[in-house]
Coordinates of C-alpha atoms and ligand atoms in Angstrom, one line a residue:
M1 CA -65.4 57.9 46.3
S2 CA -61.7 58.6 45.6
E3 CA -60.0 61.6 47.0
I4 CA -58.7 64.4 44.8
R5 CA -55.0 65.0 45.5
S6 CA -52.6 67.8 44.4
V7 CA -49.5 65.8 43.4
V8 CA -46.0 67.3 43.0
L9 CA -45.1 66.5 39.4
G10 CA -42.0 68.6 39.1
V11 CA -39.7 71.0 41.0
G12 CA -37.2 73.6 39.9
G13 CA -34.9 76.2 41.3
Y14 CA -32.8 79.1 40.1
L15 CA -30.0 81.2 41.7
P16 CA -28.4 84.2 40.1
D17 CA -24.7 83.7 39.0
K18 CA -23.2 86.3 41.3
I19 CA -22.2 85.1 44.8
L20 CA -21.6 87.5 47.6
T21 CA -19.6 85.9 50.4
N22 CA -19.5 87.1 54.0
H23 CA -15.9 88.1 53.5
E24 CA -16.8 90.4 50.6
L25 CA -19.7 91.9 52.5
A26 CA -17.4 92.6 55.5
K27 CA -15.5 95.0 53.2
T28 CA -18.5 97.3 52.8
V29 CA -20.4 97.0 56.1
D30 CA -19.2 96.7 59.7
T31 CA -19.5 92.9 60.2
S32 CA -17.4 89.8 59.9
D33 CA -17.6 86.3 58.4
E34 CA -17.3 84.9 62.0
W35 CA -20.3 86.9 63.3
I36 CA -22.6 86.1 60.4
R37 CA -21.7 82.4 60.5
E38 CA -22.1 82.1 64.3
R39 CA -25.4 84.0 64.6
S40 CA -27.1 82.7 61.4
G41 CA -25.1 79.9 59.7
I42 CA -25.0 81.9 56.5
C43 CA -21.7 81.8 54.5
Q44 CA -22.8 83.4 51.2
R45 CA -25.8 84.6 49.2
H46 CA -26.7 85.0 45.5
I47 CA -27.4 88.5 44.1
A48 CA -29.4 89.2 40.9
A49 CA -27.6 91.1 38.1
A50 CA -28.8 94.7 37.6
D51 CA -30.8 93.7 34.5
E52 CA -32.2 90.5 36.1
F53 CA -35.7 90.9 37.7
T54 CA -37.8 88.7 40.0
S55 CA -39.8 87.6 36.9
D56 CA -36.6 86.4 35.3
L57 CA -35.6 84.3 38.3
G58 CA -39.2 82.9 38.5
T59 CA -39.2 82.1 34.8
H60 CA -36.0 80.1 35.1
A61 CA -37.3 78.1 38.1
A62 CA -40.7 77.5 36.4
K63 CA -39.1 76.2 33.2
A64 CA -37.0 73.8 35.3
A65 CA -40.1 72.5 37.1
I66 CA -42.1 72.0 33.9
E67 CA -39.1 70.1 32.3
H68 CA -38.7 68.0 35.5
A69 CA -42.4 67.1 35.2
G70 CA -41.9 66.1 31.6
L71 CA -44.7 68.5 30.6
T72 CA -45.0 71.7 28.5
I73 CA -46.4 75.1 29.3
E74 CA -49.5 74.1 27.3
N75 CA -50.4 71.8 30.2
V76 CA -50.4 74.6 32.8
D77 CA -53.8 76.2 33.6
L78 CA -52.8 78.6 36.3
I79 CA -49.7 80.3 37.7
I80 CA -49.5 81.5 41.3
V81 CA -46.4 83.6 42.3
A82 CA -45.5 84.3 45.9
T83 CA -43.3 87.4 46.1
T84 CA -42.6 90.5 48.1
T85 CA -40.3 92.0 45.5
P86 CA -42.4 92.2 42.4
D87 CA -40.9 93.6 39.2
L88 CA -43.4 96.5 39.3
T89 CA -46.3 97.6 41.6
F90 CA -48.5 96.2 38.8
P91 CA -49.0 94.2 36.7
S92 CA -48.4 91.1 38.8
T93 CA -45.1 89.3 38.5
A94 CA -47.2 86.2 37.7
T95 CA -48.6 87.8 34.5
I96 CA -45.0 88.9 33.5
I97 CA -43.8 85.3 34.0
Q98 CA -46.9 84.0 32.1
E99 CA -45.7 86.2 29.1
K100 CA -42.1 85.1 29.5
L101 CA -43.2 81.4 29.4
G102 CA -45.1 82.0 26.2
M103 CA -48.4 81.1 27.9
Q104 CA -51.4 82.6 26.2
H105 CA -54.2 80.8 28.0
G106 CA -55.2 80.3 31.6
A107 CA -54.7 82.8 34.4
A108 CA -51.9 84.1 36.7
F109 CA -51.8 86.1 39.9
D110 CA -49.5 87.0 42.8
I111 CA -49.9 86.5 46.5
Q112 CA -48.1 88.3 49.3
A113 CA -47.3 86.7 52.6
V114 CA -43.5 87.6 52.7
C115 CA -41.4 84.6 53.7
S116 CA -44.4 82.4 54.2
G117 CA -45.7 83.2 50.7
F118 CA -44.9 79.8 49.2
I119 CA -46.7 77.9 51.9
Y120 CA -49.7 80.2 51.5
A121 CA -49.6 79.8 47.7
L122 CA -49.4 76.0 48.0
H123 CA -52.5 76.0 50.2
I124 CA -54.4 78.1 47.7
A125 CA -53.2 75.9 44.8
D126 CA -54.2 72.8 46.6
A127 CA -57.7 74.2 47.3
M128 CA -58.1 75.3 43.7
I129 CA -57.1 71.9 42.4
K130 CA -59.6 70.3 44.8
A131 CA -62.4 72.7 43.9
G132 CA -61.6 72.5 40.1
P133 CA -61.4 73.0 37.2
Y134 CA -57.6 73.3 37.4
K135 CA -55.5 70.3 36.4
H136 CA -51.9 71.7 36.5
I137 CA -50.9 74.7 38.7
L138 CA -47.4 76.2 38.7
V139 CA -46.6 77.6 42.1
I140 CA -43.5 79.9 42.2
G141 CA -41.7 81.6 45.0
A142 CA -39.4 84.3 43.5
E143 CA -37.5 87.2 45.1
T144 CA -34.9 89.9 44.5
F145 CA -34.7 90.8 48.2
S146 CA -31.3 92.5 47.5
R147 CA -33.3 95.4 46.0
I148 CA -35.1 96.2 49.3
L149 CA -32.2 95.9 51.7
D150 CA -30.5 98.8 53.4
W151 CA -26.9 97.8 52.6
D152 CA -25.7 100.1 55.5
D153 CA -27.8 98.2 58.1
R154 CA -25.7 95.3 59.2
S155 CA -28.5 93.8 61.3
T156 CA -30.5 92.9 58.1
C157 CA -28.4 93.1 55.0
V158 CA -26.2 90.1 55.9
L159 CA -29.2 87.8 56.2
F160 CA -30.9 87.8 52.8
G161 CA -30.3 86.7 49.2
D162 CA -32.0 86.4 45.8
G163 CA -33.5 83.3 44.1
A164 CA -36.5 81.4 42.9
G165 CA -38.1 78.0 43.3
A166 CA -41.1 76.4 41.7
M167 CA -43.4 73.4 42.0
L168 CA -45.7 72.0 39.3
L169 CA -48.8 70.5 41.0
G170 CA -51.1 68.1 39.1
R171 CA -54.7 66.9 39.9
S172 CA -55.0 63.1 40.6
E173 CA -58.0 61.1 41.8
T174 CA -56.0 57.9 42.2
S175 CA -52.7 58.8 43.8
E176 CA -51.8 58.2 47.4
R177 CA -49.1 60.9 46.9
G178 CA -49.5 64.7 47.0
I179 CA -50.4 67.4 49.5
I180 CA -52.0 65.9 52.6
S181 CA -52.6 68.8 54.9
N182 CA -52.0 72.6 55.2
F183 CA -52.0 75.1 58.0
I184 CA -51.6 78.9 57.8
R185 CA -51.8 81.6 60.4
S186 CA -51.1 85.3 60.7
D187 CA -51.1 87.9 63.5
G188 CA -51.0 91.5 62.4
R189 CA -50.2 92.7 66.0
Y190 CA -46.6 92.0 65.1
C191 CA -46.4 93.8 61.8
D192 CA -43.9 96.4 63.0
L193 CA -41.3 93.8 64.1
L194 CA -40.5 92.8 60.5
M195 CA -41.5 95.2 57.8
V196 CA -40.5 97.4 54.8
D197 CA -40.6 101.1 55.6
G198 CA -42.0 102.2 52.2
G199 CA -44.8 101.4 49.8
P200 CA -46.9 102.9 47.0
S201 CA -49.7 104.2 49.2
R202 CA -47.9 105.4 52.4
T203 CA -44.6 106.7 51.1
Q204 CA -44.6 106.4 47.3
T205 CA -41.2 104.7 47.7
V206 CA -40.0 101.1 47.7
G207 CA -38.6 101.2 51.2
H208 CA -36.1 99.0 53.1
V209 CA -36.4 95.9 55.3
R210 CA -36.5 96.8 59.0
M211 CA -36.5 94.1 61.7
V212 CA -36.3 93.6 65.4
G213 CA -34.2 90.4 65.0
N214 CA -34.3 88.9 68.5
Q215 CA -38.1 89.2 68.8
V216 CA -38.6 87.8 65.3
F217 CA -36.4 84.9 66.3
R218 CA -38.4 84.0 69.5
H219 CA -41.7 84.1 67.7
A220 CA -40.4 82.1 64.7
V221 CA -39.2 79.1 66.8
K222 CA -42.5 79.0 68.8
D223 CA -44.9 79.5 65.9
I224 CA -43.1 77.2 63.4
A225 CA -43.3 74.4 66.0
I226 CA -47.0 75.0 66.5
A227 CA -47.7 75.0 62.7
M228 CA -45.9 71.8 62.2
K229 CA -47.7 70.1 65.1
E230 CA -51.1 71.3 63.7
C231 CA -50.3 70.1 60.2
A232 CA -49.2 66.7 61.4
A233 CA -52.1 66.4 63.9
Q234 CA -54.6 66.6 60.9
I235 CA -53.5 63.1 60.0
G236 CA -52.8 61.9 63.5
I237 CA -49.0 61.9 63.4
K238 CA -46.2 63.8 65.2
P239 CA -43.8 66.1 63.2
S240 CA -40.9 63.7 64.0
D241 CA -42.8 60.9 62.1
V242 CA -42.0 62.6 58.7
D243 CA -39.1 61.5 56.5
W244 CA -37.9 65.1 55.7
F245 CA -38.4 68.5 57.2
V246 CA -37.9 71.4 54.6
P247 CA -37.9 74.6 56.6
H248 CA -37.8 78.2 55.6
Q249 CA -34.1 79.0 55.4
A250 CA -33.8 82.1 57.6
N251 CA -31.3 81.2 60.2
Q252 CA -29.6 77.9 61.1
R253 CA -30.2 78.6 64.8
I254 CA -34.0 78.8 64.2
L255 CA -33.8 75.5 62.3
D256 CA -31.9 73.9 65.2
G257 CA -34.3 75.4 67.8
V258 CA -37.4 74.0 66.1
A259 CA -35.7 70.6 65.5
R260 CA -34.8 70.4 69.2
Q261 CA -38.3 71.3 70.3
L262 CA -39.9 68.7 68.0
K263 CA -37.2 66.0 68.5
L264 CA -36.3 65.9 64.9
R265 CA -33.0 64.3 64.0
P266 CA -30.4 66.6 62.3
D267 CA -30.4 64.2 59.3
Q268 CA -34.1 64.8 58.7
V269 CA -33.6 68.5 58.2
I270 CA -32.8 70.0 54.8
S271 CA -30.6 73.1 55.3
T272 CA -29.4 75.4 52.4
V273 CA -29.2 78.5 54.6
A274 CA -25.3 78.5 54.4
Q275 CA -25.3 78.8 50.6
H276 CA -28.6 80.6 49.8
A277 CA -29.2 82.8 52.9
N278 CA -32.8 83.9 53.4
T279 CA -34.5 84.1 49.9
S280 CA -37.9 84.8 51.5
A281 CA -40.8 83.2 49.5
A282 CA -38.2 81.3 47.3
S283 CA -36.5 79.7 50.3
V284 CA -38.7 76.6 50.8
P285 CA -39.1 75.6 47.1
L286 CA -35.3 76.2 46.5
A287 CA -34.4 73.9 49.4
F288 CA -37.0 71.3 48.3
D289 CA -35.6 71.4 44.7
T290 CA -32.0 71.0 46.1
A291 CA -32.9 67.9 48.1
V292 CA -35.0 66.3 45.4
K293 CA -32.3 66.9 42.7
D294 CA -29.4 65.6 44.9
G295 CA -31.5 62.4 45.6
R296 CA -32.1 62.8 49.3
I297 CA -35.9 63.3 49.0
K298 CA -37.3 60.4 47.0
P299 CA -40.7 59.6 45.5
G300 CA -42.9 58.3 48.3
D301 CA -41.2 60.2 51.1
L302 CA -43.3 62.1 53.6
V303 CA -42.2 65.8 53.7
M304 CA -43.1 68.7 56.0
L305 CA -42.6 72.2 54.6
E306 CA -42.8 75.3 56.9
A307 CA -42.2 79.0 56.8
F308 CA -42.4 82.1 59.0
G309 CA -42.3 85.8 57.9
G310 CA -43.4 89.4 58.2
G311 CA -47.0 90.1 59.3
F312 CA -46.3 87.9 61.2
T313 CA -47.4 85.1 58.9
W314 CA -46.5 81.4 59.3
G315 CA -47.6 78.0 58.2
A316 CA -46.8 74.4 57.1
S317 CA -47.7 71.9 54.5
L318 CA -47.4 68.1 54.7
L319 CA -47.0 66.2 51.4
R320 CA -45.9 62.8 50.1
L321 CA -43.6 63.2 47.1
Ligands
COA1 N1 -22.3 92.0 62.4 C1 -21.8 92.2 63.6 N2 -22.5 92.6 64.6 C2 -23.8 92.7 64.4 C3 -24.4 92.4 63.2 C4 -23.6 92.1 62.1 N3 -24.1 91.8 60.9 N4 -25.8 92.6 63.3 C5 -26.0 93.0 64.6 N5 -24.8 93.0 65.3 C6 -24.6 93.4 66.7 C7 -25.7 94.2 67.2 O1 -25.5 95.6 66.9 C8 -25.6 93.9 68.7 O2 -24.6 94.7 69.3 P1 -24.7 95.4 70.7 O3 -24.9 94.2 71.7 O4 -23.4 96.1 70.9 O5 -25.9 96.3 70.6 C9 -25.2 92.5 68.8 O6 -24.7 92.2 67.5 C10 -26.3 91.5 69.1 O7 -27.4 91.8 68.4 P2 -28.7 90.9 68.5 O8 -29.7 91.5 67.5 O9 -29.2 90.8 69.9 O10 -28.1 89.5 68.0 P3 -28.9 88.1 67.8 O11 -28.1 87.1 68.6 O12 -30.4 88.3 68.1 O13 -28.7 87.8 66.3 C11 -30.0 87.9 64.3 C12 -29.2 88.7 65.3 C13 -30.6 89.0 63.4 C14 -29.1 87.0 63.5 C15 -31.1 87.1 65.0 O14 -31.8 87.9 65.9 C16 -32.0 86.5 64.0 O15 -31.7 85.7 63.2 N6 -33.3 86.8 64.1 C17 -34.3 86.3 63.2 C18 -34.1 86.9 61.9 C19 -34.9 86.3 60.8 O16 -34.8 85.1 60.6 N7 -35.7 87.1 60.1 C20 -36.5 86.7 59.0 C21 -37.6 85.8 59.4 S1 -38.5 85.5 58.0

């Protein structure tokens, strides 16, 4: 019997027009371009306009992915949005995007796994395609992290940006392409090391990002390497056997640390952290979109995606484009 595969039919990305450089940031907070570049590799980030919401960013990315696939919104059965910065506490950002896309059928829901959200959403979408009856699922990572940053806290505000990325998955019973394996993990013992200090139930406020950066860094390098090994082992290969590695874009030093541990060549690693900074759940699909559209990742290539975030949550997905 042939195997059901979730095939990537289209990808899309969107970044707000406004760019905030390290130099500009250094005028309002006690930091420098040199410090930010050296410690994180980040040069700039995009910031959403005051009247631009997570759903707007996600809608732009979704439209680009649908167009890239050569399909229309009528083909989409389900929308899954990974976000930590929803437009509102409810309804879900997914239903707002559903409305903005003019989709009056199917279903839409959000999932929350912070920076690992897109990997979690891909795993869910893959399982739902395999279980049926879904034929086309739009998976979106969209964030306006600028809205939950404390712009006086130099240890966090320099690291994040806004953006959205999307992937349109289609069901196939004949293709050798598509999602091959997934791996997700979380460990709530570490929830205080990377968190937002507000929320509807505890404080009735939105809160700001708080992070113990050096501890997050250590866990991220170790756990990402394990996730990638687990994902690769499911089909009997090593992480270095893949054509491309599309990591969560949090910090160039984390990317380099993982690459060293797993013996990946620098030219296998897609890095957009310098231009995009950390866009949380949008970071992996945005980086993937960038490398597909600039021609580096080609149909047939074997690609490993990974992410790590608050919770802690982490995971990886292996796919053939
Ligand atoms: N500009 C200038 N100095 C800064 C600064 C900034 N933006 N942010 C922190 N510093 C200072 C600190 O106050 C500290 O000063 P002190 O030694 O006088 O106390 C010094 O720099 C070193 O801070 P430390 O936190 O130890 O630096 P680091 O080498 O660990 O780098 C991060 C900091 C945040 C870049 C790094 O820990 C990191 O990237 N962590 C992971 C973050 C991440 O990816 N989070 C998201 C995961 S999804």
